[in-house]
Structures are given as structure tokens and as C-alpha cells.
CSV table of C-alpha atoms in Angstrom, one decimal:
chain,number,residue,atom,x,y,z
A,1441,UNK,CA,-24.8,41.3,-42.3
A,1442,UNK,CA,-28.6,40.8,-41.0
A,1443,UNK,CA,-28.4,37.2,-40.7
A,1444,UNK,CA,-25.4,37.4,-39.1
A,1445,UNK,CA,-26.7,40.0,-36.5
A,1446,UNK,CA,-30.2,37.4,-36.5
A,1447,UNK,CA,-28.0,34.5,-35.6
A,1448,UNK,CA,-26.5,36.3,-32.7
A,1449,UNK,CA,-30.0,37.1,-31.5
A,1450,UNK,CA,-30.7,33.8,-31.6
A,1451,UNK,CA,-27.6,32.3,-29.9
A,1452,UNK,CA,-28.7,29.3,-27.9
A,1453,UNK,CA,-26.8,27.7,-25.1
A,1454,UNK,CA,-27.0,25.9,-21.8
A,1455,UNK,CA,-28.4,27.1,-18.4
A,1456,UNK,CA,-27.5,29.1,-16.3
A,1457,UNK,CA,-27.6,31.6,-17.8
A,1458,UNK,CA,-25.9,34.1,-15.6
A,1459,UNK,CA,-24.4,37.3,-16.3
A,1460,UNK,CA,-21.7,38.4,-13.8
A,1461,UNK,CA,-18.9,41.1,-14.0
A,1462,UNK,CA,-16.7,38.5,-11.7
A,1463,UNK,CA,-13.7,37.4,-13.6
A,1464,UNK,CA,-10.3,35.6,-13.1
A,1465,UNK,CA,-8.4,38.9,-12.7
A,1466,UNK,CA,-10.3,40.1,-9.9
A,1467,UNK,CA,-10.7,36.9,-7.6
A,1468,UNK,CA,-6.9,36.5,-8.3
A,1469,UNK,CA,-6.3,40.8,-7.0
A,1470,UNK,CA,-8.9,39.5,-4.3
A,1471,UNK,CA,-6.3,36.6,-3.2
A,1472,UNK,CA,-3.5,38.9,-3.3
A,1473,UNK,CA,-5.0,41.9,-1.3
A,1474,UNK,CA,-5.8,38.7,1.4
A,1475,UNK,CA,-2.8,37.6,1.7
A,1476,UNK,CA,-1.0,41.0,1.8
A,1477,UNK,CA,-1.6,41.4,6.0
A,1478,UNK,CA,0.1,37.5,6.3
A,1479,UNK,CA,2.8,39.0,3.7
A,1480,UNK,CA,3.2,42.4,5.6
A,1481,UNK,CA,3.9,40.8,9.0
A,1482,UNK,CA,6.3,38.3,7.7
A,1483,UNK,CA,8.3,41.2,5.9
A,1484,UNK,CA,8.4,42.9,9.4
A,1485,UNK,CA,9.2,39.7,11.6
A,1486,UNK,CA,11.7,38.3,9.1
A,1487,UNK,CA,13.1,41.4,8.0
A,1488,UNK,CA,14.8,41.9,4.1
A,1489,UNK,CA,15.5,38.2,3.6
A,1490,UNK,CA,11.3,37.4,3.8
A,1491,UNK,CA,11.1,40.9,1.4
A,1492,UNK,CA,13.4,39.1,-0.9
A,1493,UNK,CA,12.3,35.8,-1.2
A,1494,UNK,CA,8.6,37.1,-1.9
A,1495,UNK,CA,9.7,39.8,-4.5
A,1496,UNK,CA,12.2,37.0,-6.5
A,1497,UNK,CA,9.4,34.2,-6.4
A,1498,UNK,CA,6.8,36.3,-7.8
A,1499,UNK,CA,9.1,37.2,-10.6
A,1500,UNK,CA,10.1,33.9,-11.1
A,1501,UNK,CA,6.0,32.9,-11.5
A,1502,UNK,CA,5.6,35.7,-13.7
A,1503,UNK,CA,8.5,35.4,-15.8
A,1504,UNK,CA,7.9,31.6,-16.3
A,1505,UNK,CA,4.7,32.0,-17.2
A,1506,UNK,CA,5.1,34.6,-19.7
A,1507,UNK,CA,8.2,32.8,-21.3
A,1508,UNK,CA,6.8,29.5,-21.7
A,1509,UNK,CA,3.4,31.1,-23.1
A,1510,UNK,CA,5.5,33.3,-26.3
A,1511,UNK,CA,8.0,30.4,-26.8
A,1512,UNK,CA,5.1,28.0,-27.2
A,1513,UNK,CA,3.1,30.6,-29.0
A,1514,UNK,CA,0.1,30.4,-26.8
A,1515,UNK,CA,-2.0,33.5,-25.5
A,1516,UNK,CA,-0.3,35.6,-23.1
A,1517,UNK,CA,-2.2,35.3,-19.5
A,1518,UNK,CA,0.3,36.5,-17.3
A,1519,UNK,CA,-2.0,39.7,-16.6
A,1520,UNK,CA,-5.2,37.4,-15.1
A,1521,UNK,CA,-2.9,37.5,-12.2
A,1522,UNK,CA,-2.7,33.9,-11.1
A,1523,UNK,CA,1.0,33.3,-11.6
A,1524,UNK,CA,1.6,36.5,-9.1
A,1525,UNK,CA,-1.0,34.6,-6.4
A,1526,UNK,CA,1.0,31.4,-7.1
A,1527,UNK,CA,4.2,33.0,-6.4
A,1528,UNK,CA,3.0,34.6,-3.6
A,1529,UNK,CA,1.3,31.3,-1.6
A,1530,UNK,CA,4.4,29.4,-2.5
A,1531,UNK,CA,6.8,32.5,-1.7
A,1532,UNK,CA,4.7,32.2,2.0
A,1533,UNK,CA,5.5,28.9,2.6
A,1534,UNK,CA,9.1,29.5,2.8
A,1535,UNK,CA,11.3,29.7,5.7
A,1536,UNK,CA,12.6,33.5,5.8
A,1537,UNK,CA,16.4,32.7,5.4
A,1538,UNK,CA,15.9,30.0,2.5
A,1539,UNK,CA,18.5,30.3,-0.3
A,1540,UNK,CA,16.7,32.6,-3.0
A,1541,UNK,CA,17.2,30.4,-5.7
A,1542,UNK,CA,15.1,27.2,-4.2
A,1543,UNK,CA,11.6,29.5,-4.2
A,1544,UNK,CA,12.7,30.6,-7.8
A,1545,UNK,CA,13.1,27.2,-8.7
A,1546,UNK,CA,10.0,26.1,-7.3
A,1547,UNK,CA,8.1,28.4,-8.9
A,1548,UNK,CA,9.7,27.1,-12.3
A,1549,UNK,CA,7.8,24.2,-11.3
A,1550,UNK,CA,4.6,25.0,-10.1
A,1551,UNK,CA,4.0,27.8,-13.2
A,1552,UNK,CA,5.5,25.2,-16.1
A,1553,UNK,CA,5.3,21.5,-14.7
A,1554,UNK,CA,2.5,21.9,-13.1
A,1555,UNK,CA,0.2,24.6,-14.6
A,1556,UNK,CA,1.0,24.9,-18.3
A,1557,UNK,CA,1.9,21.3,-18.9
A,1558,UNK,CA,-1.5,20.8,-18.2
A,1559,UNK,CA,-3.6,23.5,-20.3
A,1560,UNK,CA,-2.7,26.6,-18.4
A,1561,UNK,CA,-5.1,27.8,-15.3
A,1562,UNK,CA,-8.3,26.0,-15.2
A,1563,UNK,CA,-6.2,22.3,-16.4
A,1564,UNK,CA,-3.9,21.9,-13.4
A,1565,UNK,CA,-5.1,18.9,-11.3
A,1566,UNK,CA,-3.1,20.0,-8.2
A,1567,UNK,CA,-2.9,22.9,-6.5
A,1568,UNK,CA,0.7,24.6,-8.5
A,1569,UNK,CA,2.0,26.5,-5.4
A,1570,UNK,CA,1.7,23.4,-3.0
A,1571,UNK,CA,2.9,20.8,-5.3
A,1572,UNK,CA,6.4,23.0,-6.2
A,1573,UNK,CA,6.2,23.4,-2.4
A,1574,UNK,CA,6.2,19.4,-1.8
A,1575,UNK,CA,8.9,19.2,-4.8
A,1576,UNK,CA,11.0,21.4,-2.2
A,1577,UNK,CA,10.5,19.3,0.4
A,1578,UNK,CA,11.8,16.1,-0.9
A,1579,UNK,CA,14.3,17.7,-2.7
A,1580,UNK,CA,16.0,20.2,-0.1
A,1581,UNK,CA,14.5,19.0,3.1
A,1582,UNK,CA,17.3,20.5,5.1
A,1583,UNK,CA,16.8,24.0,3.7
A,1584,UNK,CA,13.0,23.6,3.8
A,1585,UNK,CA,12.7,22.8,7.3
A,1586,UNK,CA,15.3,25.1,8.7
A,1587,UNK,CA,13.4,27.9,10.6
A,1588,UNK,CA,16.3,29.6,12.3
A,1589,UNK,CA,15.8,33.7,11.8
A,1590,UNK,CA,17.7,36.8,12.0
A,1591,UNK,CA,14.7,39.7,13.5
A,1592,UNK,CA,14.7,43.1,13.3
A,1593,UNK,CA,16.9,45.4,15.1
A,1594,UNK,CA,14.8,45.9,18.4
A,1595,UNK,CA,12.7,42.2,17.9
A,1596,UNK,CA,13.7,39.6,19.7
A,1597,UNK,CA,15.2,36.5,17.9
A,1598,UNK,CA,13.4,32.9,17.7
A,1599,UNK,CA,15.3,30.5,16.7
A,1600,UNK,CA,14.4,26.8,16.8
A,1601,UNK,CA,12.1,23.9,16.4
A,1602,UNK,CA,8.4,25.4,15.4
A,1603,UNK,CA,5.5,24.8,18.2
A,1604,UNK,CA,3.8,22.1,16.6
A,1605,UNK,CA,7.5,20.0,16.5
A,1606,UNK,CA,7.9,21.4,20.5
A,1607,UNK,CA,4.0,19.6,20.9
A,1608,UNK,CA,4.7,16.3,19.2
A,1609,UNK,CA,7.7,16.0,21.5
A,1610,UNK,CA,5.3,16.6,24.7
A,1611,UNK,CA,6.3,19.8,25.0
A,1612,UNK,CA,3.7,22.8,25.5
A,1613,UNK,CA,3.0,26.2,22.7
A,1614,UNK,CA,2.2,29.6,23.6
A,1615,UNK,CA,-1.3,30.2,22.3
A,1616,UNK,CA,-0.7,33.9,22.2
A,1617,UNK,CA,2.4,34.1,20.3
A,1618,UNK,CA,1.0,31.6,18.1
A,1619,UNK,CA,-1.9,33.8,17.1
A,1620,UNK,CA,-0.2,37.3,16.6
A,1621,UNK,CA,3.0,35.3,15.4
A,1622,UNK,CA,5.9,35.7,17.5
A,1623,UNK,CA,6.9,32.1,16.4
A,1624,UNK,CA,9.3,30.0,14.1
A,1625,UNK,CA,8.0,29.1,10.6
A,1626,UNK,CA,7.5,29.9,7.4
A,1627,UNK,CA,7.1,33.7,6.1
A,1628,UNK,CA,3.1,33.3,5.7
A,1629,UNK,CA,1.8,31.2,8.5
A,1630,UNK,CA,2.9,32.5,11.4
A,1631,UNK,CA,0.3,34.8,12.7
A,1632,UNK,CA,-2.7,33.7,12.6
A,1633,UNK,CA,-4.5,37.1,13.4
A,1634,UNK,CA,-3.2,38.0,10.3
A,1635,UNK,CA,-4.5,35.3,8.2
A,1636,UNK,CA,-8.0,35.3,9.5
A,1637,UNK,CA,-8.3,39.0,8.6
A,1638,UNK,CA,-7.2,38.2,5.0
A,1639,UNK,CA,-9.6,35.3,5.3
A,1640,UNK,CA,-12.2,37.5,6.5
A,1641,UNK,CA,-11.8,39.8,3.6
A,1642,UNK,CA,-12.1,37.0,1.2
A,1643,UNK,CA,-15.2,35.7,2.9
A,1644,UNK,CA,-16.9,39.7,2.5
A,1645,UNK,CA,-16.3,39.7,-0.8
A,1646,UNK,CA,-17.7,36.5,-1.4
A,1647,UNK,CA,-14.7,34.9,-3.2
A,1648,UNK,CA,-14.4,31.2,-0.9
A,1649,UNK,CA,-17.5,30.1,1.0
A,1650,UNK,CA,-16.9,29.0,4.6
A,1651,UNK,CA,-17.8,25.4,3.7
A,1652,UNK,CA,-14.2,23.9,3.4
A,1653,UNK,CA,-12.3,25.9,5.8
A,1654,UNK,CA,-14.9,25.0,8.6
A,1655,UNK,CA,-15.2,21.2,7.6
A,1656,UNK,CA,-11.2,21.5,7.5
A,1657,UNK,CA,-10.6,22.4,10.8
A,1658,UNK,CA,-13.2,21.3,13.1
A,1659,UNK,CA,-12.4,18.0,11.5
A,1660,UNK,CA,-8.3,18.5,12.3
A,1661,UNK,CA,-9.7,19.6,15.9
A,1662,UNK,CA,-11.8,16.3,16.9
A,1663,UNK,CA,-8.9,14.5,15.6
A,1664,UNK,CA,-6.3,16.0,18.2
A,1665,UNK,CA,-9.2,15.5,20.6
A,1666,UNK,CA,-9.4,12.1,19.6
A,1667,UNK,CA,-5.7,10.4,18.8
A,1668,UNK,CA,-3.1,13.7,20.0
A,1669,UNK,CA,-2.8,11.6,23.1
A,1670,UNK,CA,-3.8,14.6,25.4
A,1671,UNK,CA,-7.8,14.1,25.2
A,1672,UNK,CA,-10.2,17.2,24.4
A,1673,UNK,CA,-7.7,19.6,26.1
A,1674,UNK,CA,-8.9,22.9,24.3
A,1675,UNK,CA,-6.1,24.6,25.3
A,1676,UNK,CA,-3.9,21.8,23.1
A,1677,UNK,CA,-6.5,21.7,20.7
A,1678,UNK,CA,-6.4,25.5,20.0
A,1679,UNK,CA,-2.9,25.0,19.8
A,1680,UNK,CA,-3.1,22.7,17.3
A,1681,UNK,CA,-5.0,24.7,15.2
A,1682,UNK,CA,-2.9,27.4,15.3
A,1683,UNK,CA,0.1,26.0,14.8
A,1684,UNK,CA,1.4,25.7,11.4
A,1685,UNK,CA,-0.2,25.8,8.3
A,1686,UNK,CA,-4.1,25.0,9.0
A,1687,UNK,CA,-5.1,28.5,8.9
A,1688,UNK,CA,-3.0,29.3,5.9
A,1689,UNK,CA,-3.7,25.9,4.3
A,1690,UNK,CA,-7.6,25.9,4.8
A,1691,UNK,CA,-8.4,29.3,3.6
A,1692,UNK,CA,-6.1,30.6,1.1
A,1693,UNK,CA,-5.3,26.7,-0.2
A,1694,UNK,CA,-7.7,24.1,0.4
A,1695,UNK,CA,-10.4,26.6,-1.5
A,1696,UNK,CA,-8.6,26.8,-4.8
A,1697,UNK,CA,-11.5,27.1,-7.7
A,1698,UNK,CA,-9.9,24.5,-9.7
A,1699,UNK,CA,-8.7,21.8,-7.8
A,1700,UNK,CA,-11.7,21.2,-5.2
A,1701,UNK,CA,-15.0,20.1,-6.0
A,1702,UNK,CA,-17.6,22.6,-6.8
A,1703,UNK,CA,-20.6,21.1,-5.1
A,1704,UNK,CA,-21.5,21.8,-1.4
A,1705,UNK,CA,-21.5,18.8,0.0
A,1706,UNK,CA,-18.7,17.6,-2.2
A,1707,UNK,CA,-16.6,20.8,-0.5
A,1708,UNK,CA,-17.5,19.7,2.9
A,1709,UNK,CA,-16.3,15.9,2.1
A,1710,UNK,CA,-13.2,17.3,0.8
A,1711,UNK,CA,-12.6,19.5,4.0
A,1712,UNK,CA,-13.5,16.5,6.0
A,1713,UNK,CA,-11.0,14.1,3.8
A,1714,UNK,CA,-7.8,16.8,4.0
A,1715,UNK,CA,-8.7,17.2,7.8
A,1716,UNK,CA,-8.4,13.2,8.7
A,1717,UNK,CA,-5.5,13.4,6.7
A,1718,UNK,CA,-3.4,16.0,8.3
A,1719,UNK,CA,-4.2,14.6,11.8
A,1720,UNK,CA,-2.5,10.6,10.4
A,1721,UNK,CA,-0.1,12.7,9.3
A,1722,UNK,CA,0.3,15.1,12.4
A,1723,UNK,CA,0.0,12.5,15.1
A,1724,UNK,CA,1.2,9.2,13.3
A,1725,UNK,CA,3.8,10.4,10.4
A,1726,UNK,CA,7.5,10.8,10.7
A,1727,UNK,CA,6.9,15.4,10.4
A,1728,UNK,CA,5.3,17.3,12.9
A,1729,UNK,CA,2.9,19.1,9.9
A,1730,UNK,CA,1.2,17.5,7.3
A,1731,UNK,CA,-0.5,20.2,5.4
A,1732,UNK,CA,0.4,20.4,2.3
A,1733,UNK,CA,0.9,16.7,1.6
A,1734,UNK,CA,-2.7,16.7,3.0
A,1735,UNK,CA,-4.2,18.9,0.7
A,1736,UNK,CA,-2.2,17.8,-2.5
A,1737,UNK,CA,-3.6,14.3,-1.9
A,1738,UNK,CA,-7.2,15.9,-1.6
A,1739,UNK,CA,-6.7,17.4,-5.2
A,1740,UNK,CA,-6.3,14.0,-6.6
A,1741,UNK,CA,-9.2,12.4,-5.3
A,1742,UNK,CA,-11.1,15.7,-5.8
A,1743,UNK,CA,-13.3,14.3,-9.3
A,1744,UNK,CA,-14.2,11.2,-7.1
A,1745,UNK,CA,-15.4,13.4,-4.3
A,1746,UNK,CA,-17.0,15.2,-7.3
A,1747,UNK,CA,-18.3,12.8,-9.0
A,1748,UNK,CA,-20.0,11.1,-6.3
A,1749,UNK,CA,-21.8,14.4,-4.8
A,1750,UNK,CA,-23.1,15.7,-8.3
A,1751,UNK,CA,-27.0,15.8,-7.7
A,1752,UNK,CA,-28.3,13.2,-10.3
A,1753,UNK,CA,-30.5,15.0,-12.9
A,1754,UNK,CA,-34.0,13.9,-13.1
A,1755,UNK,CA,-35.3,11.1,-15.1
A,1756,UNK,CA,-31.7,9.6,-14.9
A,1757,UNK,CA,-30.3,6.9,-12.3
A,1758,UNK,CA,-33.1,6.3,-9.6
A,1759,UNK,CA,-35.0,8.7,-10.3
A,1760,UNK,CA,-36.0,7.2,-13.9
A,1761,UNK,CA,-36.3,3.7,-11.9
A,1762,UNK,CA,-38.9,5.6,-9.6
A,1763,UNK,CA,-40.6,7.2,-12.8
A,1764,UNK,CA,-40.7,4.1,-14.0
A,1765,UNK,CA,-42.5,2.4,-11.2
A,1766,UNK,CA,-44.9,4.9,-10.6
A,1767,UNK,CA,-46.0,4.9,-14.3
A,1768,UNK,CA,-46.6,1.0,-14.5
A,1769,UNK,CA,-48.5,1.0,-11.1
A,1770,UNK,CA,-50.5,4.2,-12.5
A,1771,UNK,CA,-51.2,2.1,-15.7
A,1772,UNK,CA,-51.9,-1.3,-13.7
A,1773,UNK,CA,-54.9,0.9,-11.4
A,1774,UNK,CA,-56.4,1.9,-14.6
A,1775,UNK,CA,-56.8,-1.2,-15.8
């Protein structure tokens, strides 16, 4: 009993050592209570139909999750809270009148095929929510990109193409609607007031650093400025921003824990990387958005970005060259 007490004393492991009360429940409640104001406003813009389609993905994530975890005899985790945020990003980038069982479906994906295939949370190499939500896209484009609505009794209808497709055709965006979301789109992304003060909350409580977000989209902004074929209009440019799902994309995607890199510089490459990427995609692809393909790709190439930005420890790489040199010049002045 004493030396097993004495060897617990005597526990050695790595540095840092850091003792924090911060765990995986709490960042994922963090995400949720951010994204609630996004969630909220869709509910009341779309009406039941947005209610719905959040409530049923959710459950889909959570159910999926727990199923596959007791059939394959693994530890529950279902109560860490990150199949409910899962559900919840991909339940936001719906449109509001999408068939119910598509979202379900898609969160069948991103919990099993892409998260537990893998290891469970912490494995995935992709971000789950956005790659079931590019599985949706190529497999029910139609439904995907239909963002026709029924409002509220006493809100008026919009119906139509979404402002960034109305801007690729040379057509102009209202910057106000676009920022307190009287728009077309998806449940989540729509009002951009909304999703800055969920983004503020998670910047407060110190769960995403700024660094990725703001490489994100002043690099998305100098691009428009650069190739949208309008010059450095700051009205277009704001537009730009506004529109879609940058806002959405950069601070409650683009910072997952797991799938960007954890250094600082390697976070502001990888905001940098996603940013060029949505602008090919926004000025020279085929769609008027490219978010999510943009940030998916960024998750793949996110151990290179890693890899290369990892400070080299010294006595290793160069520095042992320098160490080196120095010693034999130190040695050859004695002499």
C-alpha cells in the first residue's frame, strides 16, 4: 500500500505541467451557448420547419453516437457534448424547408463515418459537421441549395437566389439585411449580428483565439478586392463578407480544436490557406460559396501546416548545426 502511494508521489511525466479545470464538456456547452443567438433567430425567421430540422439532427448525432459506441462496446461519450455541437453546426447549415430526413442522414455520417471510424473525438481528420455537410451537397444538390422559405405570420417572405449568387451575377446585396438577416440561406448564417455575438462570447471565455478568424477573413477580403472584378469597393467587400457562410464558417468552424493546427503561426497560415481558397472558389468556381469545401480542404493539409510551423526544439535541426559551429570555432581560438 505505501509503495504504491510512494510511486504516485513520484509519478514523472512530460512538461507542461498544467493543471486546468477546462475540459471537453465545457468548451463543447461553450459552443452550444454560442451558437444558440444564430440558432434562436433562425427558429424565428424560418419558423417550425428550422425548429424541426435542429431538434431531429441533434437527435440523430446523439443517437448515432451512442448506438454505435454500446454496439461496438466502447465507452459511452455522448455526455462530453460534442455529438449535440455537431448536430447543431451541421443542423445550421441547412436550408429551413429541407426534407428532415437529409440532416438526419447527415448526421449519420458525420458522428459514424467520420468521427468514430476514426477513434472517436480527438481522431477525426476533418471537421464531422462540414464533411456530412459536403456529403449533402453532392448527393442532394437540389435540396441543398434550395433556399425558398415560408416566414412567420406577420414577416415578410424571401424567397430566392441568396445575395452572394445575386453578386456573382452583377447584381448588388443589401448590407443591412445581410447583417441582422433578413436574407435567403441556411438556418445558421444568416444574420451576422447574431453570429458575432456568439463569437464574441466564445472569444470572452477564451475558448477560440482571434488568430484564424481574423487571418480568415481579411484574407477573403483582399481577395474580392483583388480578383471580384469590382476593385476595393468596401461596400462590395463588406458584402462579401457578410454574405454566406464566412462569419459562421470562420468562428464556430475553421477553429475546431482538432482539425486546425495548434501553433500560432500555423493557425494564421491555415486562416490565410482557407481564405485564398474560398475566394478561387467564390470568384472562379462553378457555386457562388465555397466555404465549406474551403475549410474541409484546410483540414487535410492541416499536419503539413503543422508540421512545418512546430518551433524546432534546441540542439536539433539548425540549431545543433549552429552549436556545432560555435563549439569548433570556440575550440580552434583556444588552440
Amino acid at each position: 500500500m505505501a509503495l504504491n502511494e510512494d510511486k504516485k508521489l513520484r509519478h514523472v511525466s512530460s512538461s507542461p505541467h498544467v493543471r486546468a479545470s477546462v475540459t471537453t464538456q465545457k468548451i463543447m456547452i461553450d459552443v452550444a451557448i454560442a451558437m444558440l443567438p444564430a440558432t434562436l433567430f433562425g427558429i424565428y425567421r424560418f419558423g417550425i420547419s428550422a425548429l424541426l430540422t435542429v431538434v431531429l439532427t441533434v437527435a440523430a448525432a446523439v443517437v448515432s453516437e451512442y448506438l454505435y459506441e454500446y454496439l461496438m462496446k466502447r465507452p459511452i461519450t455522448v455526455m462530453d457534448g460534442s455529438a449535440v455541437v455537431t448536430g447543431m453546426i451541421l443542423a445550421l447549415n441547412m436550408p429551413p424547408e429541407i426534407p428532415y430526413w437529409i440532416p438526419m442522414l447527415g448526421a449519420v455520417f458525420a458522428i459514424i463515418v467520420v468521427k468514430q471510424l476514426y477513434g472517436g473525438i480527438g481522431q477525426n481528420f476533418m471537421n464531422p459537421a462540414l464533411a456530412a455537410r459536403c456529403f449533402l451537397l453532392i448527393s442532394f444538390s437540389r435540396a441543398m441549395t434550395d433556399f425558398s422559405a415560408s416566414f412567420p405570420e406577420g414577416v415578410d417572405a424571401v424567397s430566392g437566389a441568396t445575395p452572394l449568387a445575386v453578386m456573382k451575377a452583377g447584381g448588388e446585396a443589401s448590407l443591412s439585411d445581410l447583417f441582422f438577416g433578413n436574407i435567403p440561406g441556411t438556418i445558421g448564417e444568416i444574420s451576422v449580428l447574431m453570429l458575432l455575438i456568439g463569437a464574441a462570447y466564445l472569444l470572452i471565455r477564451g475558448v477560440i483565439s482571434i488568430r484564424i478568424p481574423a487571418a480568415y477573413i481579411l484574407t477573403v477580403a483582399i481577395f474580392m478586392g483583388l480578383f471580384g472584378g469590382r476593385g476595393f469597393d468596401p461596400y462590395y467587400i463588406a458584402c462579401q463578407v457578410c454574405g454566406g457562410g464566412l462569419i459562421f464558417g470562420a468562428f464556430f468552424m475553421a477553429t475546431d480544436y482538432v482539425t486546425t493546427p495548434i501553433t500560432p503561426l500555423g493557425q494564421i497560415i491555415f486562416g490565410v490557406v482557407i481564405g485564398l481558397l474560398t475566394g478561387v472558389f467564390r470568384v472562379f468556381g462553378a457555386s457562388a460559396e465555397g466555404v465549406s469545401y474551403a475549410i474541409i480542404i484546410g483540414n487535410i493539409i492541416s499536419p503539413l501546416i503543422e508540421r512545418a510551423t512546430v518551433p524546432t526544439p534546441f540542439g536539433k535541426g539548425r540549431y545543433a548545426e549552429i552549436t556545432k559551429k560555435l563549439m569548433n570555432e570556440n575550440k580552434g581560438g583556444g588552440r
